[in-house]
Every structure is written in C-alpha cells, then in structure tokens.
XYZ file of N, CA and C in Angstrom:
399
model
N 5.549 -10.267 -27.517
C 5.180 -9.175 -26.636
C 6.415 -8.742 -25.847
N 6.673 -7.450 -25.813
C 7.854 -6.910 -25.127
C 7.641 -6.918 -23.619
N 8.728 -7.114 -22.895
C 8.672 -7.055 -21.433
C 8.466 -5.613 -20.996
N 7.761 -5.454 -19.896
C 7.655 -4.139 -19.269
C 9.007 -3.834 -18.644
N 9.483 -2.620 -18.823
C 10.737 -2.202 -18.202
C 10.481 -0.988 -17.330
N 11.273 -0.876 -16.261
C 11.118 0.211 -15.293
C 12.406 1.015 -15.204
N 12.243 2.318 -15.055
C 13.373 3.242 -14.987
C 13.168 4.249 -13.866
N 14.251 4.657 -13.248
C 14.317 5.871 -12.444
C 15.339 6.746 -13.139
N 14.934 7.962 -13.468
C 15.759 8.808 -14.322
C 15.954 10.175 -13.676
N 17.218 10.528 -13.438
C 17.528 11.874 -12.952
C 17.617 12.836 -14.130
N 18.330 12.441 -15.144
C 18.481 13.200 -16.387
C 18.867 12.200 -17.476
N 19.123 12.675 -18.684
C 19.405 11.748 -19.786
C 20.666 10.921 -19.585
N 21.607 11.406 -18.780
C 22.854 10.661 -18.600
C 22.911 9.887 -17.281
N 21.945 10.091 -16.403
C 21.946 9.418 -15.099
C 20.621 8.684 -14.929
N 20.587 7.434 -15.419
C 19.366 6.641 -15.471
C 19.620 5.291 -14.810
N 18.682 4.864 -13.976
C 18.718 3.514 -13.435
C 17.663 2.711 -14.179
N 18.119 1.804 -14.996
C 17.233 0.878 -15.704
C 17.289 -0.427 -14.926
N 16.164 -0.855 -14.391
C 16.156 -2.066 -13.586
C 16.473 -3.273 -14.471
N 17.494 -4.060 -14.098
C 17.904 -5.190 -14.940
C 16.872 -6.314 -15.008
N 16.033 -6.405 -13.980
C 15.020 -7.459 -13.924
C 13.662 -6.796 -13.754
N 12.672 -7.270 -14.505
C 11.329 -6.725 -14.405
C 10.820 -6.861 -12.970
N 10.287 -5.778 -12.435
C 9.748 -5.797 -11.075
C 8.518 -6.700 -11.023
N 8.315 -7.353 -9.888
C 7.198 -8.290 -9.773
C 5.845 -7.593 -9.831
N 5.781 -6.350 -9.360
C 4.559 -5.557 -9.415
C 4.901 -4.133 -9.813
N 4.047 -3.530 -10.616
C 4.187 -2.110 -10.939
C 2.819 -1.459 -10.767
N 2.814 -0.252 -10.281
C 1.558 0.457 -10.086
C 1.792 1.715 -9.286
N 0.760 2.513 -9.186
C 0.819 3.776 -8.461
C -0.467 3.900 -7.656
N -0.355 4.430 -6.459
C -1.520 4.643 -5.607
C -1.766 6.142 -5.473
N -2.999 6.543 -5.665
C -3.367 7.941 -5.518
C -4.684 8.059 -4.776
N -4.951 9.221 -4.238
C -6.213 9.452 -3.538
C -6.540 10.945 -3.562
N -7.788 11.242 -3.230
C -8.186 12.649 -3.141
C -8.398 13.005 -1.677
N -8.321 14.270 -1.395
C -8.495 14.773 -0.040
C -9.933 15.275 0.095
N -10.757 14.493 0.773
C -12.147 14.890 1.000
C -12.299 15.332 2.443
N -12.873 16.509 2.625
C -13.098 17.069 3.957
C -14.583 16.922 4.264
N -14.888 16.327 5.397
C -16.276 16.112 5.790
C -16.674 17.141 6.844
N -17.871 17.682 6.692
C -18.358 18.688 7.631
C -19.870 18.528 7.768
N -20.401 19.084 8.830
C -21.855 19.075 9.027
C -22.371 20.500 8.847
N -23.426 20.605 8.093
C -24.047 21.902 7.842
C -25.476 21.837 8.382
N -25.822 22.822 9.217
C -27.167 22.854 9.796
C -28.217 22.837 8.693
N -29.187 21.981 8.849
C -30.280 21.886 7.888
C -29.956 21.010 6.698
N -28.720 20.668 6.494
C -28.320 19.827 5.358
C -27.774 18.481 5.810
N -27.087 18.464 6.904
C -26.458 17.231 7.387
C -24.998 17.183 6.967
N -24.488 15.980 6.819
C -23.074 15.788 6.456
C -22.853 16.049 4.972
N -21.778 16.728 4.672
C -21.360 16.978 3.285
C -19.861 16.716 3.191
N -19.400 16.456 1.982
C -17.943 16.362 1.796
C -17.521 17.375 0.754
N -16.372 17.969 1.003
C -15.816 18.989 0.123
C -14.503 18.471 -0.440
N -14.307 18.685 -1.699
C -13.069 18.248 -2.353
C -11.947 19.198 -1.979
N -10.882 18.661 -1.380
C -9.751 19.480 -0.953
C -8.513 19.282 -1.801
N -8.676 18.784 -3.003
C -7.527 18.539 -3.881
C -7.107 17.080 -3.837
N -6.025 16.774 -4.510
C -5.551 15.389 -4.536
C -4.302 15.245 -3.675
N -4.149 14.074 -3.106
C -2.963 13.752 -2.321
C -1.842 13.319 -3.260
N -0.647 13.283 -2.740
C 0.499 12.869 -3.549
C 0.412 11.384 -3.864
N 0.821 10.999 -5.075
C 0.832 9.603 -5.483
C 2.035 8.899 -4.865
N 1.877 7.625 -4.577
C 2.964 6.826 -4.017
C 3.069 5.511 -4.768
N 4.229 4.894 -4.662
C 4.414 3.556 -5.204
C 5.512 2.853 -4.426
N 5.406 1.546 -4.369
C 6.391 0.703 -3.691
C 6.996 -0.232 -4.730
N 8.314 -0.267 -4.785
C 9.014 -1.155 -5.713
C 9.783 -2.190 -4.916
N 9.795 -3.413 -5.383
C 10.637 -4.430 -4.758
C 11.149 -5.369 -5.835
N 12.314 -5.916 -5.578
C 12.939 -6.822 -6.529
C 14.358 -7.094 -6.088
N 15.215 -7.363 -7.057
C 16.619 -7.540 -6.709
C 17.517 -7.092 -7.841
N 18.731 -6.703 -7.450
C 19.776 -6.368 -8.409
C 20.657 -7.598 -8.546
N 20.722 -8.169 -9.736
C 21.469 -9.417 -9.913
C 22.981 -9.193 -9.888
N 23.668 -10.179 -9.374
C 25.128 -10.158 -9.351
C 25.713 -10.774 -10.614
N 24.871 -11.436 -11.402
C 25.308 -12.015 -12.671
C 24.169 -11.925 -13.672
N 24.467 -12.146 -14.921
C 23.464 -12.052 -15.979
C 22.665 -13.354 -16.049
N 21.465 -13.322 -15.479
C 20.561 -14.467 -15.566
C 19.833 -14.427 -16.908
N 19.270 -15.556 -17.313
C 18.569 -15.621 -18.599
C 17.337 -14.721 -18.640
N 16.782 -14.365 -17.487
C 15.575 -13.546 -17.441
C 15.868 -12.055 -17.263
N 17.116 -11.658 -17.318
C 17.453 -10.229 -17.220
C 16.989 -9.496 -18.475
N 16.634 -8.237 -18.320
C 16.183 -7.424 -19.450
C 17.318 -7.006 -20.368
N 18.525 -6.939 -19.825
C 19.689 -6.554 -20.621
C 20.936 -7.070 -19.913
N 22.083 -6.966 -20.574
C 23.345 -7.424 -19.989
C 24.248 -6.217 -19.747
N 25.416 -6.461 -19.199
C 26.390 -5.404 -18.899
C 25.827 -4.336 -17.968
N 25.063 -4.767 -16.969
C 24.526 -3.833 -15.994
C 25.526 -3.650 -14.855
N 25.271 -2.636 -14.035
C 26.144 -2.326 -12.899
C 26.117 -3.471 -11.891
N 27.125 -3.502 -11.037
C 27.141 -4.433 -9.914
C 26.077 -3.995 -8.911
N 25.527 -4.923 -8.119
C 24.430 -4.573 -7.211
C 24.713 -3.370 -6.306
N 25.898 -3.290 -5.727
C 26.156 -2.186 -4.796
C 26.405 -0.857 -5.503
N 26.641 -0.870 -6.801
C 26.668 0.383 -7.560
C 25.251 0.952 -7.655
N 24.257 0.065 -7.866
C 22.858 0.497 -7.844
C 22.501 1.038 -6.460
N 22.938 0.350 -5.408
C 22.663 0.780 -4.038
C 23.217 2.180 -3.800
N 24.465 2.415 -4.184
C 25.076 3.742 -3.992
C 24.296 4.828 -4.738
N 23.875 4.522 -5.952
C 23.121 5.481 -6.759
C 21.800 5.834 -6.068
N 21.080 4.825 -5.603
C 19.792 5.054 -4.949
C 19.951 5.804 -3.632
N 20.960 5.447 -2.842
C 21.197 6.161 -1.582
C 21.549 7.620 -1.833
N 22.362 7.874 -2.830
C 22.734 9.255 -3.158
C 21.486 10.054 -3.524
N 20.636 9.489 -4.363
C 19.405 10.172 -4.756
C 18.496 10.405 -3.556
N 18.351 9.386 -2.694
C 17.454 9.506 -1.556
C 17.956 10.575 -0.580
N 19.229 10.507 -0.209
C 19.756 11.414 0.813
C 19.919 12.853 0.325
N 19.939 13.055 -0.993
C 20.031 14.420 -1.509
C 18.672 14.968 -1.956
N 17.620 14.143 -1.870
C 16.289 14.598 -2.276
C 16.160 14.837 -3.763
N 16.915 14.089 -4.550
C 16.941 14.273 -5.998
C 15.564 14.025 -6.611
N 15.159 14.928 -7.487
C 13.924 14.750 -8.248
C 14.194 13.759 -9.370
N 13.361 12.728 -9.437
C 13.517 11.671 -10.432
C 12.231 11.517 -11.225
N 12.335 10.838 -12.333
C 11.157 10.456 -13.101
C 11.073 8.941 -13.054
N 9.916 8.428 -12.615
C 9.650 6.985 -12.568
C 8.848 6.629 -13.808
N 9.393 5.748 -14.627
C 8.785 5.386 -15.905
C 8.623 3.875 -15.968
N 7.432 3.432 -16.355
C 7.177 2.022 -16.633
C 6.705 1.958 -18.080
N 7.461 1.270 -18.926
C 7.128 1.220 -20.347
C 5.794 0.513 -20.563
N 5.118 0.862 -21.625
C 3.830 0.282 -22.023
C 2.737 0.448 -20.968
N 2.849 1.486 -20.126
C 1.808 1.840 -19.157
C 1.667 3.360 -19.175
N 0.786 3.877 -18.335
C 0.635 5.323 -18.209
C 1.528 5.896 -17.115
N 2.396 5.072 -16.530
C 3.227 5.519 -15.419
C 4.447 6.274 -15.920
N 4.445 7.566 -15.667
C 5.556 8.454 -15.987
C 5.383 9.669 -15.079
N 5.893 9.549 -13.837
C 5.652 10.584 -12.842
C 6.951 11.047 -12.202
N 6.927 12.287 -11.715
C 8.073 12.843 -11.003
C 7.993 12.404 -9.550
N 9.108 11.891 -9.030
C 9.123 11.327 -7.680
C 10.410 11.686 -6.950
N 10.378 11.432 -5.646
C 11.569 11.384 -4.804
C 11.527 10.051 -4.070
N 12.685 9.566 -3.664
C 12.752 8.323 -2.894
C 12.507 8.680 -1.430
N 11.472 8.094 -0.835
C 11.186 8.369 0.581
C 11.817 7.319 1.493
N 12.008 6.096 1.010
C 12.737 5.097 1.784
C 13.335 4.057 0.851
N 14.424 3.466 1.317
C 15.138 2.461 0.525
C 15.799 1.485 1.491
N 15.478 0.213 1.351
C 16.133 -0.826 2.148
C 16.687 -1.880 1.200
N 17.767 -2.508 1.630
C 18.364 -3.557 0.802
C 19.022 -4.600 1.690
N 19.228 -5.774 1.110
C 19.825 -6.884 1.856
C 20.273 -7.976 0.891
N 21.182 -8.794 1.358
C 21.510 -10.056 0.691
C 20.826 -11.142 1.483
N 20.242 -12.113 0.798
C 19.528 -13.143 1.534
C 19.923 -14.556 1.118
N 20.866 -14.694 0.256
C 21.367 -16.014 -0.111
C 22.833 -15.865 -0.518
N 23.428 -16.894 -0.971
C 24.861 -16.840 -1.280
C 25.167 -16.387 -2.706
N 24.169 -15.865 -3.415
C 24.376 -15.443 -4.805
C 25.030 -14.073 -4.927
N 25.010 -13.282 -3.846
C 25.448 -11.881 -3.823
C 24.481 -10.958 -4.558
N 23.299 -11.472 -4.950
C 22.238 -10.614 -5.447
C 21.797 -9.726 -4.287
N 21.371 -8.503 -4.579
C 20.926 -7.574 -3.540
C 19.436 -7.306 -3.728
N 18.646 -7.697 -2.744
C 17.203 -7.508 -2.755
C 16.874 -6.130 -2.175
N 15.811 -5.511 -2.678
C 15.506 -4.138 -2.261
C 14.015 -3.880 -2.165
N 13.697 -2.846 -1.399
C 12.376 -2.217 -1.374
C 12.614 -0.709 -1.475
N 11.875 -0.075 -2.355
C 11.991 1.371 -2.565
C 10.588 1.969 -2.478
N 10.450 3.015 -1.686
C 9.192 3.763 -1.625
C 9.394 5.095 -2.344
N 8.490 5.378 -3.263
C 8.556 6.624 -4.038
C 7.314 7.454 -3.740
N 7.495 8.763 -3.721
C 6.362 9.668 -3.549
C 6.523 10.814 -4.556
N 5.415 11.116 -5.220
C 5.543 12.180 -6.216
C 5.485 13.528 -5.538
N 6.052 14.522 -6.188
C 6.154 15.843 -5.565
C 5.497 16.878 -6.447
N 4.618 17.604 -5.938
C 3.957 18.802 -6.445
C 2.544 18.831 -6.025
C-alpha cells in the first residue's frame, strides 16, 4: 500500500512536496444557516450558502534523510520555511493535494508557525489553510 503524500502547489515548477507524511490530513467545511422566526410558523432556517473550507497541517521538515521520509534529496528545513512565508505574505493561490483522497482544493496560507524543539535541527510547523472562492 502506497503512503499518502501531501503537496502545496503554486504551479508545475513551484511545488512543496512534504518529505514526511503528515500525522493527520483532512478538511473542515460547513454551511451557513440563517435562523429566523416567522409569525404563525415559528423558527425556520434558511440556507445561506457554504462557508470556506479550512485545514490545519502540522509536522516537521527533516534536517536529514530519515528512513521514514517519502523521498530523498529534499530542501533544507529553512528553505521550506522561506517558501511558505513567501506564499503566505504574498497571498499566493495554492492547490492543496493529498494523494489517494478527495482532497484537491485551492487555498491560501492564513497562518504559519515554526520552531526547532530538539538538537536535530528539524523544523516543526503548523500551517492553517483556507480555501478561496
């Protein structure tokens, strides 16, 4: 069975392929229901369209090729950080893709945090994505 892989893609030549499978993948969506009271009927809800989908990603960018990495010869952790910050601060439209799932949506990065937490020089991250349209 193939591993699930995750991508953030600006275009065919500018793609972030996560070197390590994310611990969780998924998307959250909801609809906009408006509640009102109508004389003689009581409370009703009206469909006001759908809200934007969101997702939260967390994991780490490895500083070396571990046996559980999806591929080798990946960028250094802070190269990934620079790429994500550039996309976030410029409002770049991206496509979030998770292989072997139905997840393939257009997103922007709404927040991005990163840190080192041990002496490995691996960079741990949290990314919030929100779809646009």
